[in-house]
XYZ file of N, CA and C in Angstrom:
435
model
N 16.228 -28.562 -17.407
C 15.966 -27.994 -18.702
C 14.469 -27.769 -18.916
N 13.591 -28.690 -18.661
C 12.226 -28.415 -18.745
C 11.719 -27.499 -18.095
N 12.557 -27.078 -16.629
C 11.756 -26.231 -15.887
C 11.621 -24.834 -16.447
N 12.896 -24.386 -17.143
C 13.608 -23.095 -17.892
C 12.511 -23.348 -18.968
N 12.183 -24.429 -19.744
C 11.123 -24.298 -20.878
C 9.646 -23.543 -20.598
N 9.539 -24.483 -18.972
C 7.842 -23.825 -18.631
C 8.063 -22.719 -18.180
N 9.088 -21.793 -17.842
C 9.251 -21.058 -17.377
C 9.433 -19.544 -18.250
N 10.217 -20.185 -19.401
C 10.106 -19.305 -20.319
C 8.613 -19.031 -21.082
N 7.912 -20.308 -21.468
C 6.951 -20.199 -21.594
C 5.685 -19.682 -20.814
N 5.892 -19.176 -19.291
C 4.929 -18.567 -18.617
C 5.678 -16.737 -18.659
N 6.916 -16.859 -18.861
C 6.743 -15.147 -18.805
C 6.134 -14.812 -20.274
N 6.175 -15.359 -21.400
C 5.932 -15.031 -22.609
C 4.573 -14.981 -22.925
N 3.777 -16.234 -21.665
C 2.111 -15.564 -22.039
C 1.746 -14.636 -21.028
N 2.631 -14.419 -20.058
C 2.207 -13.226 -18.906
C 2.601 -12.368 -19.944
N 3.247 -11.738 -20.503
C 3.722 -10.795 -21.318
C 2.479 -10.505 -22.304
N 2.257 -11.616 -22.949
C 1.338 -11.490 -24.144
C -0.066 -11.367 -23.254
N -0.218 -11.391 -22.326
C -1.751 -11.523 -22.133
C -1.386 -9.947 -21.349
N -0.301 -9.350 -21.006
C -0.595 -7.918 -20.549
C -1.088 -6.883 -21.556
N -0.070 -7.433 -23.189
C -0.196 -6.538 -24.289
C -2.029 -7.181 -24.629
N -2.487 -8.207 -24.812
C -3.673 -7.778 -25.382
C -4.724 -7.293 -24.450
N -4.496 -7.765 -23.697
C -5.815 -6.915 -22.051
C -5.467 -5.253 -22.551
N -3.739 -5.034 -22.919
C -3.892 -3.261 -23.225
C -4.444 -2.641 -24.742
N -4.091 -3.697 -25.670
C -4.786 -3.522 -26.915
C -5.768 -3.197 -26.642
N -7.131 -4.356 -26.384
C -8.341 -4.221 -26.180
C -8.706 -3.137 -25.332
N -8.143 -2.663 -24.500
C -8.626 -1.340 -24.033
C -8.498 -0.329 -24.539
N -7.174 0.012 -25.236
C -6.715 0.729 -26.792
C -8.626 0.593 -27.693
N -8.903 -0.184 -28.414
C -9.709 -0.290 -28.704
C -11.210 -0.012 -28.872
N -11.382 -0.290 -27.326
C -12.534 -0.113 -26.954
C -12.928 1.879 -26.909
N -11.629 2.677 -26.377
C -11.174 4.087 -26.105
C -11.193 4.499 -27.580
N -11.123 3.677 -28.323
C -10.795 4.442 -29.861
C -11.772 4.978 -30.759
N -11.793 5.931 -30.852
C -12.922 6.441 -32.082
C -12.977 6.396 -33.347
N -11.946 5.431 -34.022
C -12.051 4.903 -35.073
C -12.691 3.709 -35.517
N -13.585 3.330 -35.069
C -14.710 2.290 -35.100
C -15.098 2.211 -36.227
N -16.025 3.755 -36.946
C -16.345 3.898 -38.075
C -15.488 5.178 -38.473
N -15.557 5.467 -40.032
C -14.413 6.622 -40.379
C -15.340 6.760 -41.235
N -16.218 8.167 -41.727
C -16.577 9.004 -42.630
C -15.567 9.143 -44.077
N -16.656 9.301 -44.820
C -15.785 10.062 -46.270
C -15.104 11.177 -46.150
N -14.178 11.198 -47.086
C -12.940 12.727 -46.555
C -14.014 13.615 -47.475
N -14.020 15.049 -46.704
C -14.824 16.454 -46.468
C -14.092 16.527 -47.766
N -14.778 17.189 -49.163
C -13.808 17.888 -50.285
C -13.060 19.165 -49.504
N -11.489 19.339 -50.529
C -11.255 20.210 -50.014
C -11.379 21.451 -50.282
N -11.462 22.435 -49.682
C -11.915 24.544 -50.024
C -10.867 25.217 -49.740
N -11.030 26.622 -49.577
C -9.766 27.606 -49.841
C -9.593 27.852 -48.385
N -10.757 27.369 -47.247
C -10.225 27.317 -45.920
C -9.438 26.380 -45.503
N -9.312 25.711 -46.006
C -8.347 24.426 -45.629
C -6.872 24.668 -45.848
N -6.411 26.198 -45.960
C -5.070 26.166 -46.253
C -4.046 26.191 -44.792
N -3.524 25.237 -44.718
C -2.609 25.819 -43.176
C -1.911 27.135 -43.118
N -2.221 27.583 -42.253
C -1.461 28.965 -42.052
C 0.146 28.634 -41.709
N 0.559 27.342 -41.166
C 1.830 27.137 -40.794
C 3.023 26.837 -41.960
N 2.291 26.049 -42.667
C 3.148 25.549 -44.137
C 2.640 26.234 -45.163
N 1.516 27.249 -45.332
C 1.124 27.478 -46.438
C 0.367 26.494 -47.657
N 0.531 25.308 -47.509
C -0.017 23.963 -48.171
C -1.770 23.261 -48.025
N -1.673 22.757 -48.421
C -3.543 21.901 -48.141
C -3.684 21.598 -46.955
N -4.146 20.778 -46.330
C -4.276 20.143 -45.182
C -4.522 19.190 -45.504
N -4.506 17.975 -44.370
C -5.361 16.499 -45.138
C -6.083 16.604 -45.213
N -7.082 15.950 -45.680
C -8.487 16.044 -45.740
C -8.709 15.209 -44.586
N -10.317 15.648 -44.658
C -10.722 15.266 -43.214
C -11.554 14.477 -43.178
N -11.497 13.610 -42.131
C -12.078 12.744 -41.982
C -12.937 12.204 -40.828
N -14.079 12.485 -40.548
C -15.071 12.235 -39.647
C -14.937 10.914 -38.832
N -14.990 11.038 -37.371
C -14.412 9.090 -37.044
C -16.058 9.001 -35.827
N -16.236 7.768 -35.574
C -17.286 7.579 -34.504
C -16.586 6.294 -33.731
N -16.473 6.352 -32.263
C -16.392 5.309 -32.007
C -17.427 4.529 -30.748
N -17.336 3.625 -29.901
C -18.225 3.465 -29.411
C -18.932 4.242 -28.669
N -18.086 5.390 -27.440
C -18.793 6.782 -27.337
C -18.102 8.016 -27.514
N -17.301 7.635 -28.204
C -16.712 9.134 -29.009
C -16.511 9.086 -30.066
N -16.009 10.396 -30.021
C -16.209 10.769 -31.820
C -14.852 11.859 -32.211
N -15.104 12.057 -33.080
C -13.930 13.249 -33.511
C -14.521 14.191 -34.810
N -14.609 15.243 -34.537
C -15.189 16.383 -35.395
C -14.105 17.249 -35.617
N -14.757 18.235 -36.512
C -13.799 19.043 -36.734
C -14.344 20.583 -36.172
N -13.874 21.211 -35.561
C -13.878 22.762 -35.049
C -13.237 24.208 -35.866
N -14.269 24.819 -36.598
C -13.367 25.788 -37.111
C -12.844 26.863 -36.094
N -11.739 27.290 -36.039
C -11.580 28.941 -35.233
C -11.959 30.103 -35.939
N -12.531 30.718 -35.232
C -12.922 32.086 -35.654
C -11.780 33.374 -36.452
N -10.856 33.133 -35.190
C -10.167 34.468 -35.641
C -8.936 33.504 -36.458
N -8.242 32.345 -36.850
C -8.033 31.778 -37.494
C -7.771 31.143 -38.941
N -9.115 31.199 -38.769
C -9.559 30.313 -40.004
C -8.814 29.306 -40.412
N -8.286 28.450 -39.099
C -7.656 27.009 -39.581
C -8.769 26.197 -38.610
N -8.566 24.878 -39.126
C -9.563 23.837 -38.683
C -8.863 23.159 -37.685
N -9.096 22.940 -36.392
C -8.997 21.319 -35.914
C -9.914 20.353 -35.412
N -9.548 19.506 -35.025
C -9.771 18.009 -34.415
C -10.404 17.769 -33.438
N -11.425 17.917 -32.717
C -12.072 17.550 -31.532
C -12.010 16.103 -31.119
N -11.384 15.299 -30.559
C -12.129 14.155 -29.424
C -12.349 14.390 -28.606
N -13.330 13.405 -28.253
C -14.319 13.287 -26.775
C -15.206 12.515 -26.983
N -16.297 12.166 -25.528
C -17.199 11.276 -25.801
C -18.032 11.791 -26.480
N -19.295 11.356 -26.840
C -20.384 11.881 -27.608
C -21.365 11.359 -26.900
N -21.541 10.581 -25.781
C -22.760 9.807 -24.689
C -22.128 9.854 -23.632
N -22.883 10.791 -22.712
C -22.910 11.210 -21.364
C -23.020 9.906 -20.239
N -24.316 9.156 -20.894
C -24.846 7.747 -19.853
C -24.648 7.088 -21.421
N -24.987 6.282 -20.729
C -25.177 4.287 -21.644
C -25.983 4.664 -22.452
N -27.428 5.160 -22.135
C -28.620 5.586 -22.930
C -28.308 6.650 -24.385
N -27.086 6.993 -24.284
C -26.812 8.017 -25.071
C -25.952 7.448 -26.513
N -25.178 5.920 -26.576
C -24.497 5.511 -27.437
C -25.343 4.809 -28.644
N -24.529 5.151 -29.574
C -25.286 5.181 -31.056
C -26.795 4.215 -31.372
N -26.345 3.047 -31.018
C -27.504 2.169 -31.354
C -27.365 1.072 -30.137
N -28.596 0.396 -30.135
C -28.555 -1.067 -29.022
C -27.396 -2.056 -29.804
N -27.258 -1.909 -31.133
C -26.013 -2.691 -30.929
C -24.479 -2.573 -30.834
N -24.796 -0.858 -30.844
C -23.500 -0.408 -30.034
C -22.973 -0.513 -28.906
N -24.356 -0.774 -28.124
C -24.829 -0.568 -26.508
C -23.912 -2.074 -26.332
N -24.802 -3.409 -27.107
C -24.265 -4.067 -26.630
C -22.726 -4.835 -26.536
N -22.537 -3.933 -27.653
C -20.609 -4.137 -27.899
C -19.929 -3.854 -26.956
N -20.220 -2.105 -26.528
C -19.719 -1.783 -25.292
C -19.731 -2.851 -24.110
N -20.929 -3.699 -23.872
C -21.034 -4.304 -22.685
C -20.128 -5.512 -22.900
N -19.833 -6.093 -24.127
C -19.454 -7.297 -24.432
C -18.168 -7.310 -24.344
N -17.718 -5.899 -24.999
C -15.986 -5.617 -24.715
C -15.710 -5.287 -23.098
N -16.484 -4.793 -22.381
C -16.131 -4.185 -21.432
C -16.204 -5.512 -20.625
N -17.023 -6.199 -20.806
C -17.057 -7.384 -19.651
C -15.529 -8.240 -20.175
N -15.296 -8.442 -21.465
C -14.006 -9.384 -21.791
C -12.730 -8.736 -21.618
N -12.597 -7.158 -21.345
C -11.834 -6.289 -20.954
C -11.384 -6.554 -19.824
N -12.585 -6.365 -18.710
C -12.350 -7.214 -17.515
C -11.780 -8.470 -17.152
N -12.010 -9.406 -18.114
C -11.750 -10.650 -17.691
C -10.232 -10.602 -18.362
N -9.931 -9.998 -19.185
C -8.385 -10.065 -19.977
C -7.669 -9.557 -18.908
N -7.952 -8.157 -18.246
C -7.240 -7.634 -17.280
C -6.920 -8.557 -15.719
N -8.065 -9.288 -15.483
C -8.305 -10.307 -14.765
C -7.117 -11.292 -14.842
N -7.086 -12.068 -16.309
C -5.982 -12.547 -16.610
C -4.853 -12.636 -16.173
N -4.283 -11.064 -17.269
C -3.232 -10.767 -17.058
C -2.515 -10.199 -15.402
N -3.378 -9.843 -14.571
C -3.377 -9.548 -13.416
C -2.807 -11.031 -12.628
N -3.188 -12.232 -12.622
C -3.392 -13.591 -12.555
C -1.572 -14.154 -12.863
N -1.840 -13.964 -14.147
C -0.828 -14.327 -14.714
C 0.300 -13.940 -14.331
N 0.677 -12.637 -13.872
C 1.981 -12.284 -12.820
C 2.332 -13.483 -11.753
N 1.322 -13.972 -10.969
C 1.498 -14.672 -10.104
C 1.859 -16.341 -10.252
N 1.490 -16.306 -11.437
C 1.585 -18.142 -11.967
C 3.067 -18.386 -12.157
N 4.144 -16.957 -12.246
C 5.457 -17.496 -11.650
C 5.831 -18.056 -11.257
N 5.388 -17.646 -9.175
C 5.262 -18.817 -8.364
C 4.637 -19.260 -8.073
N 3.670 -19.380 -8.231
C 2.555 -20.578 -8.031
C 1.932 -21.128 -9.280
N 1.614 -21.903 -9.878
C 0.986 -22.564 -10.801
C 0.280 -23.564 -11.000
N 0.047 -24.027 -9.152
C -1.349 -24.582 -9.321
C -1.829 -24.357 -8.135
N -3.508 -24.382 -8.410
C -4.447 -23.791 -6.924
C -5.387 -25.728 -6.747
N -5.708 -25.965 -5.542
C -6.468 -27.076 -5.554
C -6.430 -28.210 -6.375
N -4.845 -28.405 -7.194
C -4.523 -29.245 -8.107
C -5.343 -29.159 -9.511
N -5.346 -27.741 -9.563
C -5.928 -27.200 -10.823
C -4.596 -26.332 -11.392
N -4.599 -26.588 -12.531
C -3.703 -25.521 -13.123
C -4.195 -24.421 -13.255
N -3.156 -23.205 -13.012
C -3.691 -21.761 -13.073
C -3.759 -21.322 -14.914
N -2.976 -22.330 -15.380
C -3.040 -21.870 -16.990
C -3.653 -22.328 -17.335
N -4.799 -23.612 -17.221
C -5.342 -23.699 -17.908
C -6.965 -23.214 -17.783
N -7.085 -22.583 -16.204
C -8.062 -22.043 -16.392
C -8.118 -20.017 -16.549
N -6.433 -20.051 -16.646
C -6.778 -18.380 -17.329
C -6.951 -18.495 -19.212
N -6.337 -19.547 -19.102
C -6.687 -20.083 -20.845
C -7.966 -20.138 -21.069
N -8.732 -21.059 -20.492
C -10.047 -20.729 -20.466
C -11.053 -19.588 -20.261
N -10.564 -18.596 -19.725
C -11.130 -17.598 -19.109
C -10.316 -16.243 -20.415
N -9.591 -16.742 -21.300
C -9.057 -15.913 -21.929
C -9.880 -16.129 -23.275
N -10.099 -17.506 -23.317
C -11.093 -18.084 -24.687
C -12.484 -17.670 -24.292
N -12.934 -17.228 -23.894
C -14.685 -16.800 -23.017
C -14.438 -15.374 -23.230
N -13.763 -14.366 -23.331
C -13.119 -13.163 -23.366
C -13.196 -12.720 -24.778
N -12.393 -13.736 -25.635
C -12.158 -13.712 -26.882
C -13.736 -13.746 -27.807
N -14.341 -14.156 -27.478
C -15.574 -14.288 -28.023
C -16.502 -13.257 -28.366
């Protein structure tokens, strides 16, 4: 009975440590970091598809992308641009953007690290009479930070 306990209990943090290693990369990719005030709206803003308003819009920045808006010419409806907005490192918003990027990206690593890890603690679950959980636990709390 105990073994089915630790057992259940290791697919459930292999599981959970795959979903947040993918969150945090979700995250880090996201350009909703910061979100602008919605643009008032004008008489270009009408969709040509529904005839109705559009949402209003809303400007996003994230660590190196962004999302703008693009008018069309022959159109005259608006959309949505993403993409990065910094080519190199040197190019993202501020040094303490710079260093977020580095801080997520290094705990990104180590989550993926993890969860990579954690597949294997199935069958094996201890190295050198060390537990493998308690030092991806550890290595997951150093991450978290």
């Amino acid at each position: 009975m105990c073994h089915v306990i630790v057992t259940c209990r290791s697919m459930l943090w292999t599981l959970l440590s795959i979903v947040v290693a993918f969150a945090e990369l979700i995250a880090f990719m996201s350009t909703d970091w910061l979100i602008g005030k919605a643009k008032p709206s004008s008489s270009e803003d009408v969709d040509n598809r529904t005839g109705g308003l559009q949402e209003p819009y809303h400007p996003t920045l994230g660590i190196y992308g962004r999302c703008t808006r693009i008018s069309h010419m022959q159109f005259s409806r608006r959309d949505t641009l993403c993409g990065p907005y910094a080519e190199n490192f040197s190019e993202i918003a501020s040094g303490f953007w710079q260093a977020t990027a580095i801080f997520l990206a290094m705990g990104i690593m180590i989550l993926c690290t993890v969860a990579f890890v954690s597949v294997f603690t199935m069958c094996v679950q201890s190295i050198m009479k060390k537990s493998i959980f308690n030092v991806c636990g550890l290595l997951q709390g150093i991450a978290g930070m």
